PDB file of C-alpha atoms in Angstrom:
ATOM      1  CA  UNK A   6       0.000   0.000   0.000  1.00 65.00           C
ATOM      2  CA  UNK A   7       1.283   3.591  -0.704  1.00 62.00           C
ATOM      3  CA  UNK A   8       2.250   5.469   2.503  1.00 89.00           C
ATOM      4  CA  UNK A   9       1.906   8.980   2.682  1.00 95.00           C
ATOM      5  CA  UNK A  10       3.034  10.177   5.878  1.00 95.00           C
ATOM      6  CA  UNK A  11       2.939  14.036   7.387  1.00 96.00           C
ATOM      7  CA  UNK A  12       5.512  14.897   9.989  1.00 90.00           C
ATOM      8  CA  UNK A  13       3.001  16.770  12.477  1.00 91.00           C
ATOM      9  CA  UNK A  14      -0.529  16.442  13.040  1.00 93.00           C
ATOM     10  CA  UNK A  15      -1.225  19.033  15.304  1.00 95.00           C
ATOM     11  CA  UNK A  16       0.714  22.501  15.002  1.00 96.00           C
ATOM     12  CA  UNK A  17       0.164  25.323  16.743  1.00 97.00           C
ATOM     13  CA  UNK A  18       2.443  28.627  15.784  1.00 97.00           C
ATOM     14  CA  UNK A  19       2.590  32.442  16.531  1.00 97.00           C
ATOM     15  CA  UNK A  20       2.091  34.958  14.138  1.00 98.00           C
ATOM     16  CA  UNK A  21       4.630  35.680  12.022  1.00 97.00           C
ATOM     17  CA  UNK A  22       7.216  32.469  12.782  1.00 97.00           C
ATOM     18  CA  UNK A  23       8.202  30.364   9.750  1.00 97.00           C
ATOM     19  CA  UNK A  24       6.594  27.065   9.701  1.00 97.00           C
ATOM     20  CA  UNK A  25       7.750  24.007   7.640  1.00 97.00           C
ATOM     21  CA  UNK A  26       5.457  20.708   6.910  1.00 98.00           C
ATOM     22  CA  UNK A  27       7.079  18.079   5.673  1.00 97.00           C
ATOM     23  CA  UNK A  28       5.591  15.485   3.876  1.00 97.00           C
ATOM     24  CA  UNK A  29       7.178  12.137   3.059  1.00 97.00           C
ATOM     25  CA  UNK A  30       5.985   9.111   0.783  1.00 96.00           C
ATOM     26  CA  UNK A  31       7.298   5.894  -0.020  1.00 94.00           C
ATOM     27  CA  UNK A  32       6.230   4.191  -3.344  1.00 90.00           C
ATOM     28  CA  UNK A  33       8.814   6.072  -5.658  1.00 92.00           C
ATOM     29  CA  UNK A  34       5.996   8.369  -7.140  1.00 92.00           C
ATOM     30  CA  UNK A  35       6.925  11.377  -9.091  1.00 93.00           C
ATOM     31  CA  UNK A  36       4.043  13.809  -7.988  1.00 92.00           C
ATOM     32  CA  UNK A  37       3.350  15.440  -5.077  1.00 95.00           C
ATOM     33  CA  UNK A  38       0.960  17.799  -4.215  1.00 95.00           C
ATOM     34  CA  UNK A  39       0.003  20.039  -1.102  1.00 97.00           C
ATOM     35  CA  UNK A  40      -3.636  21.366  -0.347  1.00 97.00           C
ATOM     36  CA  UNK A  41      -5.322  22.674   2.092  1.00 96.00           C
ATOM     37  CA  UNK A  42      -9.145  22.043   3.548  1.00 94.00           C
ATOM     38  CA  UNK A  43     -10.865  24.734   4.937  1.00 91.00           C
ATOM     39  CA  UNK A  44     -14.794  23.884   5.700  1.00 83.00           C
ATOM     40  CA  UNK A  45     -17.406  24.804   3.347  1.00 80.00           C
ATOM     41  CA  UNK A  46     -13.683  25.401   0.482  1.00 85.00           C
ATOM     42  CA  UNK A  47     -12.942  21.977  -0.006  1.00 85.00           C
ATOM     43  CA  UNK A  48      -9.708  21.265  -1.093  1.00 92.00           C
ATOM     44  CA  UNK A  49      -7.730  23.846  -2.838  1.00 94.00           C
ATOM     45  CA  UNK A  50      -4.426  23.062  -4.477  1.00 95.00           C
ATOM     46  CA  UNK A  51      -1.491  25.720  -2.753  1.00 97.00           C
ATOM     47  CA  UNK A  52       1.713  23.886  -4.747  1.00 97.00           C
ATOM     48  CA  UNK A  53       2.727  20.923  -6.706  1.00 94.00           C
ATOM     49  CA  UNK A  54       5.841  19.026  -8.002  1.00 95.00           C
ATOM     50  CA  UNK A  55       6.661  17.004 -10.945  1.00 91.00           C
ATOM     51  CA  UNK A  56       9.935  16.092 -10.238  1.00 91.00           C
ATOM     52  CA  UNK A  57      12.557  16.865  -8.098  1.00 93.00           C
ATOM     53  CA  UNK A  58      13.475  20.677  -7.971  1.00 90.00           C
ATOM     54  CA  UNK A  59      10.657  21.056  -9.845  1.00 92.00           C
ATOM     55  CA  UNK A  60       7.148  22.809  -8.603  1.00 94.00           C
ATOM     56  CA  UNK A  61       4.387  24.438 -10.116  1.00 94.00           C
ATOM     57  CA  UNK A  62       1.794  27.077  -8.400  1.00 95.00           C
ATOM     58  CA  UNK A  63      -1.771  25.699  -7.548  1.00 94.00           C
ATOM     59  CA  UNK A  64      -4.580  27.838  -7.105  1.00 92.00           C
ATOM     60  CA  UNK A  65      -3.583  29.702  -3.769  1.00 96.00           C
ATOM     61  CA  UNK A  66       0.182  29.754  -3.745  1.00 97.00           C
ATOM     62  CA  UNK A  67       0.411  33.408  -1.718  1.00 96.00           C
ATOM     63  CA  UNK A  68       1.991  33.287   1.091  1.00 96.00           C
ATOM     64  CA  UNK A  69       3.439  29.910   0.726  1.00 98.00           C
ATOM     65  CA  UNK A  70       6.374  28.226  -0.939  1.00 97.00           C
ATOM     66  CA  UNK A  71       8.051  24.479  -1.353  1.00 98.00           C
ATOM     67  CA  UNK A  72      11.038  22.307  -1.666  1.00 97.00           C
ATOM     68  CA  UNK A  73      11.530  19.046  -3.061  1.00 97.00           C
ATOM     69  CA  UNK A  74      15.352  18.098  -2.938  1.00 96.00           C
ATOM     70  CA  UNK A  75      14.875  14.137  -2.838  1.00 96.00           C
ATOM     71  CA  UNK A  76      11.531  12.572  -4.417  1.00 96.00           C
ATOM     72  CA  UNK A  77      10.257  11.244  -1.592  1.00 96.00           C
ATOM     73  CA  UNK A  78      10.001  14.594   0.038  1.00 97.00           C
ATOM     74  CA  UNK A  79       7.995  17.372  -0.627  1.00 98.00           C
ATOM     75  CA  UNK A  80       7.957  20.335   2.082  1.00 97.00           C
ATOM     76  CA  UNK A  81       5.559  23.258   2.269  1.00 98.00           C
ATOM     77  CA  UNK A  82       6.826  26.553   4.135  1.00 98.00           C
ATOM     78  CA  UNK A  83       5.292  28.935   5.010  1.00 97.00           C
ATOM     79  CA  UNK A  84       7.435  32.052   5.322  1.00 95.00           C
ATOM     80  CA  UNK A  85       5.637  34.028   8.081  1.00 97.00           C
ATOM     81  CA  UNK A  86       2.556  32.711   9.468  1.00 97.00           C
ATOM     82  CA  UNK A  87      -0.657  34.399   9.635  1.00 98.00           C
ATOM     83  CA  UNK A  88      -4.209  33.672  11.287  1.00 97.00           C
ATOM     84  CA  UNK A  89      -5.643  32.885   7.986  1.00 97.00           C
ATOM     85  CA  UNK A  90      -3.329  30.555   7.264  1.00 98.00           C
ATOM     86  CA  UNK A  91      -4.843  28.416   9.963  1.00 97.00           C
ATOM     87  CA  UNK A  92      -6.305  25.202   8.246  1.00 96.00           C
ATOM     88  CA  UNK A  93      -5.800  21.615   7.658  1.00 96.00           C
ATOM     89  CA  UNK A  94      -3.132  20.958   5.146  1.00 98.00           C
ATOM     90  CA  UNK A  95      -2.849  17.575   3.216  1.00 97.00           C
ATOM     91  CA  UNK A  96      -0.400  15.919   1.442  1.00 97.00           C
ATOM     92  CA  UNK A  97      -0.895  13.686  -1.816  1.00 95.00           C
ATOM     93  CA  UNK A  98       1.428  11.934  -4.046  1.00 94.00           C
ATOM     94  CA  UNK A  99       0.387   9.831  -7.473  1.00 90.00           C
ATOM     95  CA  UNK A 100       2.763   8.223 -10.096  1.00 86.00           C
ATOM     96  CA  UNK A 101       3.399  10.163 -13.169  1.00 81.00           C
ATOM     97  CA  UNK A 102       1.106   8.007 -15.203  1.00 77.00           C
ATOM     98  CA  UNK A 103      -1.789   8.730 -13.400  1.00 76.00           C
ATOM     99  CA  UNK A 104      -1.232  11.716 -11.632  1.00 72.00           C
ATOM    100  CA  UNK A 105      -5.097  11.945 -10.915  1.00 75.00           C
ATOM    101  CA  UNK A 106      -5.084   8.629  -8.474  1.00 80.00           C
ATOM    102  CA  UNK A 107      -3.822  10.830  -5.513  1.00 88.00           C
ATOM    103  CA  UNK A 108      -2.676   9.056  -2.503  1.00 91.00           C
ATOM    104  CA  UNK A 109      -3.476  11.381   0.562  1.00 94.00           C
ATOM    105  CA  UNK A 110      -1.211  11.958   3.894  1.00 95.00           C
ATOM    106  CA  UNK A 111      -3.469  12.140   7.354  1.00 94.00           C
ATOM    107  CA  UNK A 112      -3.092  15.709   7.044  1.00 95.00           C
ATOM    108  CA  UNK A 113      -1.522  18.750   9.104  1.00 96.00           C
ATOM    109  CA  UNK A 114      -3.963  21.057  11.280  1.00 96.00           C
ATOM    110  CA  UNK A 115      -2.170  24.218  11.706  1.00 97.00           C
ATOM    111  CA  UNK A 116      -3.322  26.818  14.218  1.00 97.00           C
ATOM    112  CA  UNK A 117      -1.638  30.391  14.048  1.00 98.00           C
ATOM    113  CA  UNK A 118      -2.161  32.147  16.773  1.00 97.00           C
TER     114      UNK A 118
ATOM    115  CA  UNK B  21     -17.777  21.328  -7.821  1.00 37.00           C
ATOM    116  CA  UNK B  22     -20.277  21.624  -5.016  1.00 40.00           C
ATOM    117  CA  UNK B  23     -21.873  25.161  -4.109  1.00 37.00           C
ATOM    118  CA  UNK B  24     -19.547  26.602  -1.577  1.00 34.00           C
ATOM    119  CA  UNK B  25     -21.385  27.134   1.774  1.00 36.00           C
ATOM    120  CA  UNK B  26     -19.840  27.663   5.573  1.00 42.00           C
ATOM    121  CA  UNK B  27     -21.255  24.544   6.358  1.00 57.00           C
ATOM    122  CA  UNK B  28     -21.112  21.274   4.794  1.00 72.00           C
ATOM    123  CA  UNK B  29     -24.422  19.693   3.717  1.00 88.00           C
ATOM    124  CA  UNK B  30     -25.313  16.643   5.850  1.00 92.00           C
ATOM    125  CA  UNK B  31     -27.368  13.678   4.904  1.00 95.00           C
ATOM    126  CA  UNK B  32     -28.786  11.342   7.726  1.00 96.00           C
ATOM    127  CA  UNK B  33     -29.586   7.715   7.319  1.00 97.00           C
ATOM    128  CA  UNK B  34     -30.581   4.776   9.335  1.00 97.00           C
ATOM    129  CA  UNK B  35     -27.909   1.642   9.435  1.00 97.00           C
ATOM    130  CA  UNK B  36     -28.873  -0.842   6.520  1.00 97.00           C
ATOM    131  CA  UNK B  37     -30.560   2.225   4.813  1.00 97.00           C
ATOM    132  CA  UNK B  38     -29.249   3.048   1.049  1.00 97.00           C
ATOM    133  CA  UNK B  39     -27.441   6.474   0.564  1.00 96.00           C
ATOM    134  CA  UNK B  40     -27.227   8.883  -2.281  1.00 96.00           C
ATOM    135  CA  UNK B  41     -24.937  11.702  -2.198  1.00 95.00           C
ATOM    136  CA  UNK B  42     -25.216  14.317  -4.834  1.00 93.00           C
ATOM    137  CA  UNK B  43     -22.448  16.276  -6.197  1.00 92.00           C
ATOM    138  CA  UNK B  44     -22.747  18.927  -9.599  1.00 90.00           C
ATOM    139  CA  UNK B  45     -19.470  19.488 -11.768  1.00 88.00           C
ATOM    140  CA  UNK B  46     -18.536  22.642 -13.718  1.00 81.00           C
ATOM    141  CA  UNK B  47     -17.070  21.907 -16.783  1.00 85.00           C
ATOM    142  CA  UNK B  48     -18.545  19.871 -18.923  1.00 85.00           C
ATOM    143  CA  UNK B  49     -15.397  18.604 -20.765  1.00 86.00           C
ATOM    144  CA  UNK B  50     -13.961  16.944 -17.946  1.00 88.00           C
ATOM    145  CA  UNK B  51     -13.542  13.263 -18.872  1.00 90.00           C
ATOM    146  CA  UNK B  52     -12.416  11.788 -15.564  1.00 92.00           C
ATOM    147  CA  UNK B  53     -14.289  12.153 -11.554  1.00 94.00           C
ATOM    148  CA  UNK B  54     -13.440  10.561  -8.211  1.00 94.00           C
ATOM    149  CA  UNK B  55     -15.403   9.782  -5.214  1.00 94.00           C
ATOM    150  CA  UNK B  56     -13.343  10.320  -1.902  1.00 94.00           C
ATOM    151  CA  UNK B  57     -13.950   9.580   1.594  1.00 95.00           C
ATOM    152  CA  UNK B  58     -12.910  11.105   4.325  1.00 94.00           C
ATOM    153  CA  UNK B  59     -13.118  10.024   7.972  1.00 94.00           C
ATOM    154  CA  UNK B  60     -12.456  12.391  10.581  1.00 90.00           C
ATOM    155  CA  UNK B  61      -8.608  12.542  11.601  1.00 85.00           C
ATOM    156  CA  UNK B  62      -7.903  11.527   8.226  1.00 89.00           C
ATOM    157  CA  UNK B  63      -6.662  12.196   4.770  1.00 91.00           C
ATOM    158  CA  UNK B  64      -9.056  11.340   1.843  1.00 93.00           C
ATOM    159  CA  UNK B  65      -9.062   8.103   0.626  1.00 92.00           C
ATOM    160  CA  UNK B  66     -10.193   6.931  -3.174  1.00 90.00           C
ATOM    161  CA  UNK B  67     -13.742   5.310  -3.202  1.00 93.00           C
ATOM    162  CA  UNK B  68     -14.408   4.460  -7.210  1.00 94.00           C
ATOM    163  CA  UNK B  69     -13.854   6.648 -10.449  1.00 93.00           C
ATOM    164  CA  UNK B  70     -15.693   6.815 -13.437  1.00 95.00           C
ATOM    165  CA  UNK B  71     -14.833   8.111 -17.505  1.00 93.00           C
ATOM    166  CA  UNK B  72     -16.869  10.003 -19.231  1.00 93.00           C
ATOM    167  CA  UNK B  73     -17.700   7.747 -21.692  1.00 94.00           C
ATOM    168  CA  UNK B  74     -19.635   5.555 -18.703  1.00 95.00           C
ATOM    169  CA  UNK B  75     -22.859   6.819 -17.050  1.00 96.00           C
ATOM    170  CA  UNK B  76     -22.234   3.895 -14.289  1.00 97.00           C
ATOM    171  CA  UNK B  77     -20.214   2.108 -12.567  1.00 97.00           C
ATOM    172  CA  UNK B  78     -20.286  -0.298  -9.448  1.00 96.00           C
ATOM    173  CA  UNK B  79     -18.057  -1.153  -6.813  1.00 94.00           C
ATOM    174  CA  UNK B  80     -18.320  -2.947  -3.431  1.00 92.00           C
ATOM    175  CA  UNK B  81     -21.925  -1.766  -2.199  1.00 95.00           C
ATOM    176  CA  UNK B  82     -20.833   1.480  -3.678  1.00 97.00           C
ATOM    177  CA  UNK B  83     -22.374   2.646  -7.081  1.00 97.00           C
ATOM    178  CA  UNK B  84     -21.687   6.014  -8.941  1.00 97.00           C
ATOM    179  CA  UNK B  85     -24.327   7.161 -11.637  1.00 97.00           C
ATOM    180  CA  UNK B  86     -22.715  10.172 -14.114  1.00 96.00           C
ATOM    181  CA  UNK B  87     -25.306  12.904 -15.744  1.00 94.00           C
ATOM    182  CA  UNK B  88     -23.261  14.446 -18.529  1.00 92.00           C
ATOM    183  CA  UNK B  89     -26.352  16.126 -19.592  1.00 92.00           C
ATOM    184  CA  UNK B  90     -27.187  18.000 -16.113  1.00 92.00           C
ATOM    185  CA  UNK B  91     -23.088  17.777 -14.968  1.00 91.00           C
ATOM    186  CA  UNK B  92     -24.179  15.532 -11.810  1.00 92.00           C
ATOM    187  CA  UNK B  93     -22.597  12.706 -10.240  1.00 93.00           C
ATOM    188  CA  UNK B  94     -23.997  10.672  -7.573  1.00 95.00           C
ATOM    189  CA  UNK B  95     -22.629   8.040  -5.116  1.00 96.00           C
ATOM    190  CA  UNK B  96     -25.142   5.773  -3.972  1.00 97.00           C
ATOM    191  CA  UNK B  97     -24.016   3.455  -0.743  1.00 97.00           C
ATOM    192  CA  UNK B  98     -25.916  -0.117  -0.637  1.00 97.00           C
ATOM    193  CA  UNK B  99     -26.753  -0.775   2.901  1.00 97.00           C
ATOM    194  CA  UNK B 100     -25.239   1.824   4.914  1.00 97.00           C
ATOM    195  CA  UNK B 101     -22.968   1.175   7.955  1.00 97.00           C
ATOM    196  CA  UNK B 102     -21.891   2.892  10.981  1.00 96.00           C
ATOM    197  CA  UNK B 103     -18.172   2.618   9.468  1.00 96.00           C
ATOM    198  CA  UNK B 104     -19.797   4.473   6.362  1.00 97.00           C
ATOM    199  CA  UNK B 105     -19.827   7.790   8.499  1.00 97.00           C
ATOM    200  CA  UNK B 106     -17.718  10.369   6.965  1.00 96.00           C
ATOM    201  CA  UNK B 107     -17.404  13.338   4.341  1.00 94.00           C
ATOM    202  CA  UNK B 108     -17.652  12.616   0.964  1.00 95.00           C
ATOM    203  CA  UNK B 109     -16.595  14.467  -2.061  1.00 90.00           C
ATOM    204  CA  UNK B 110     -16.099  14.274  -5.672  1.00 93.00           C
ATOM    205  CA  UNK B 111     -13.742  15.497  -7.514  1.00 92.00           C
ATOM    206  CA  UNK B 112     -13.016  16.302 -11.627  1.00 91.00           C
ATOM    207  CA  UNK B 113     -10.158  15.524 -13.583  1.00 86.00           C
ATOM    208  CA  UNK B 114      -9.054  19.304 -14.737  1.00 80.00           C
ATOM    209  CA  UNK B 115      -6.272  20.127 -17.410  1.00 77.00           C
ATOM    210  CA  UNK B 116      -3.733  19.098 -14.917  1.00 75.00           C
ATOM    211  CA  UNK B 117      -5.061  19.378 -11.745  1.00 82.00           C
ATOM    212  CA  UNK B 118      -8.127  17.901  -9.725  1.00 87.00           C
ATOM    213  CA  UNK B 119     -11.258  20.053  -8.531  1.00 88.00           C
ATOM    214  CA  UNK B 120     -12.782  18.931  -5.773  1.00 89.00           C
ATOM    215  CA  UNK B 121     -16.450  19.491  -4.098  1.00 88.00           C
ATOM    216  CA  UNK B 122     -16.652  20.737  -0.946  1.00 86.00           C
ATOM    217  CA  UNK B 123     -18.476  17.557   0.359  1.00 90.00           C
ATOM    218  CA  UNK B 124     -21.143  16.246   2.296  1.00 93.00           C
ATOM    219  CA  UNK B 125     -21.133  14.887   5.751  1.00 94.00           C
ATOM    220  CA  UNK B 126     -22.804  10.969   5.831  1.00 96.00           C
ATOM    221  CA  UNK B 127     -24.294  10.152   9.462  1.00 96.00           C
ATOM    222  CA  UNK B 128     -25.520   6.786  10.122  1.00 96.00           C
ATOM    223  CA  UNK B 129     -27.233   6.469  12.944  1.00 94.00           C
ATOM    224  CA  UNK B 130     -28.584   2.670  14.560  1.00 90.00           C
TER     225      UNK B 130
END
């Protein structure tokens, strides 16, 4: 089974502090993507990565930014936290063949205080 | 997607009851959706899928029906269980990105 795994589950920050989440998976996939879930939103798409090095901009990429130096990792930073930022943030990886079967982490909830 | 809302719509049904979740889609040239579930403390997890070129499709007690004409997709749960209780969302297959719903809430009560 593909693991997806999220290095915190419950955050809580001050404003203005940088924050990393990391994200890790293990079945060699080439995508990663990170969203976050806000109620009554759904899930919107902040940042994703092709390849290593490589990332595109999702839908709400302000305020954020990533890094993915090995595959298997795929961090999201966020460069000085704010009180909107608070939110659950969730991880997903897929193969690059089907990039649309996305594998999900157990997600980060973030509180900014 | 869904209409966005502060709250997520919530259907209620009785254990061994059948459930039909609703879900409307914007573009009308997507070729691809998804049925997740989420349970609470969790990430999403992949239900079934269906192509465009299929108006149904059936999984284990789980069934989804595709509208191209009215952009709707339902989910229809056979029997429903306690362990059914989550959120559940579609999503479309966009140019290179998915578009999720916002959801609905599933409550099964004894």
């Amino acid at each position: 089974d593909v693991k997806v795994t999220q290095s915190s589950r419950y955050l809580v920050k001050r404003t203005g502090e940088k924050v990393f989440l990391e994200c890790v998976q293990d079945m060699d996939h080439e995508n990663m993507f990170w969203y976050r879930q806000d109620p009554g939103l759904g899930l919107r798409l902040i940042y994703f990565s092709y390849d290593v090095k490589m990332k595109e901009k999702g839908d709400i990429p302000e305020g954020y930014s990533v890094s993915r130096e090995k595959k298997e990792r795929f961090s999201l930073i966020l460069e000085s936290a704010s009180t909107n930022q608070t939110s659950m943030y969730l991880c997903a990886s897929t193969d690059r063949g089907h990039w649309y079967e996305q594998y999900f982490g157990p997600g980060t909830r973030l509180t900014v205080t | 997607g869904e209409s966005v809302g502060l709250h997520l719509p919530t259907l209620s049904v009785q254990e061994g009851d059948n459930s039909i979740i609703n879900c409307a889609y914007s573009n009308s040239a997507s070729d691809y959706f998804i049925w997740y579930k989420q349970e609470s403390g969790k990430g999403p997890q992949f239900i079934i899928d269906i192509r465009s070129n299929m108006d149904k499709r059936q999984g284990q007690r789980v069934t989804v029906l595709l509208n191209k004409t009215v952009k709707h997709l339902s989910l229809q749960i056979a029997a429903t269980q306690p362990g059914d209780s989550a959120v559940y969302f579609c999503a479309e297959r966009g140019t290179d990105k998915l578009i999720f719903g916002t959801g609905t809430r599933l409550q099964v009560f004894p």
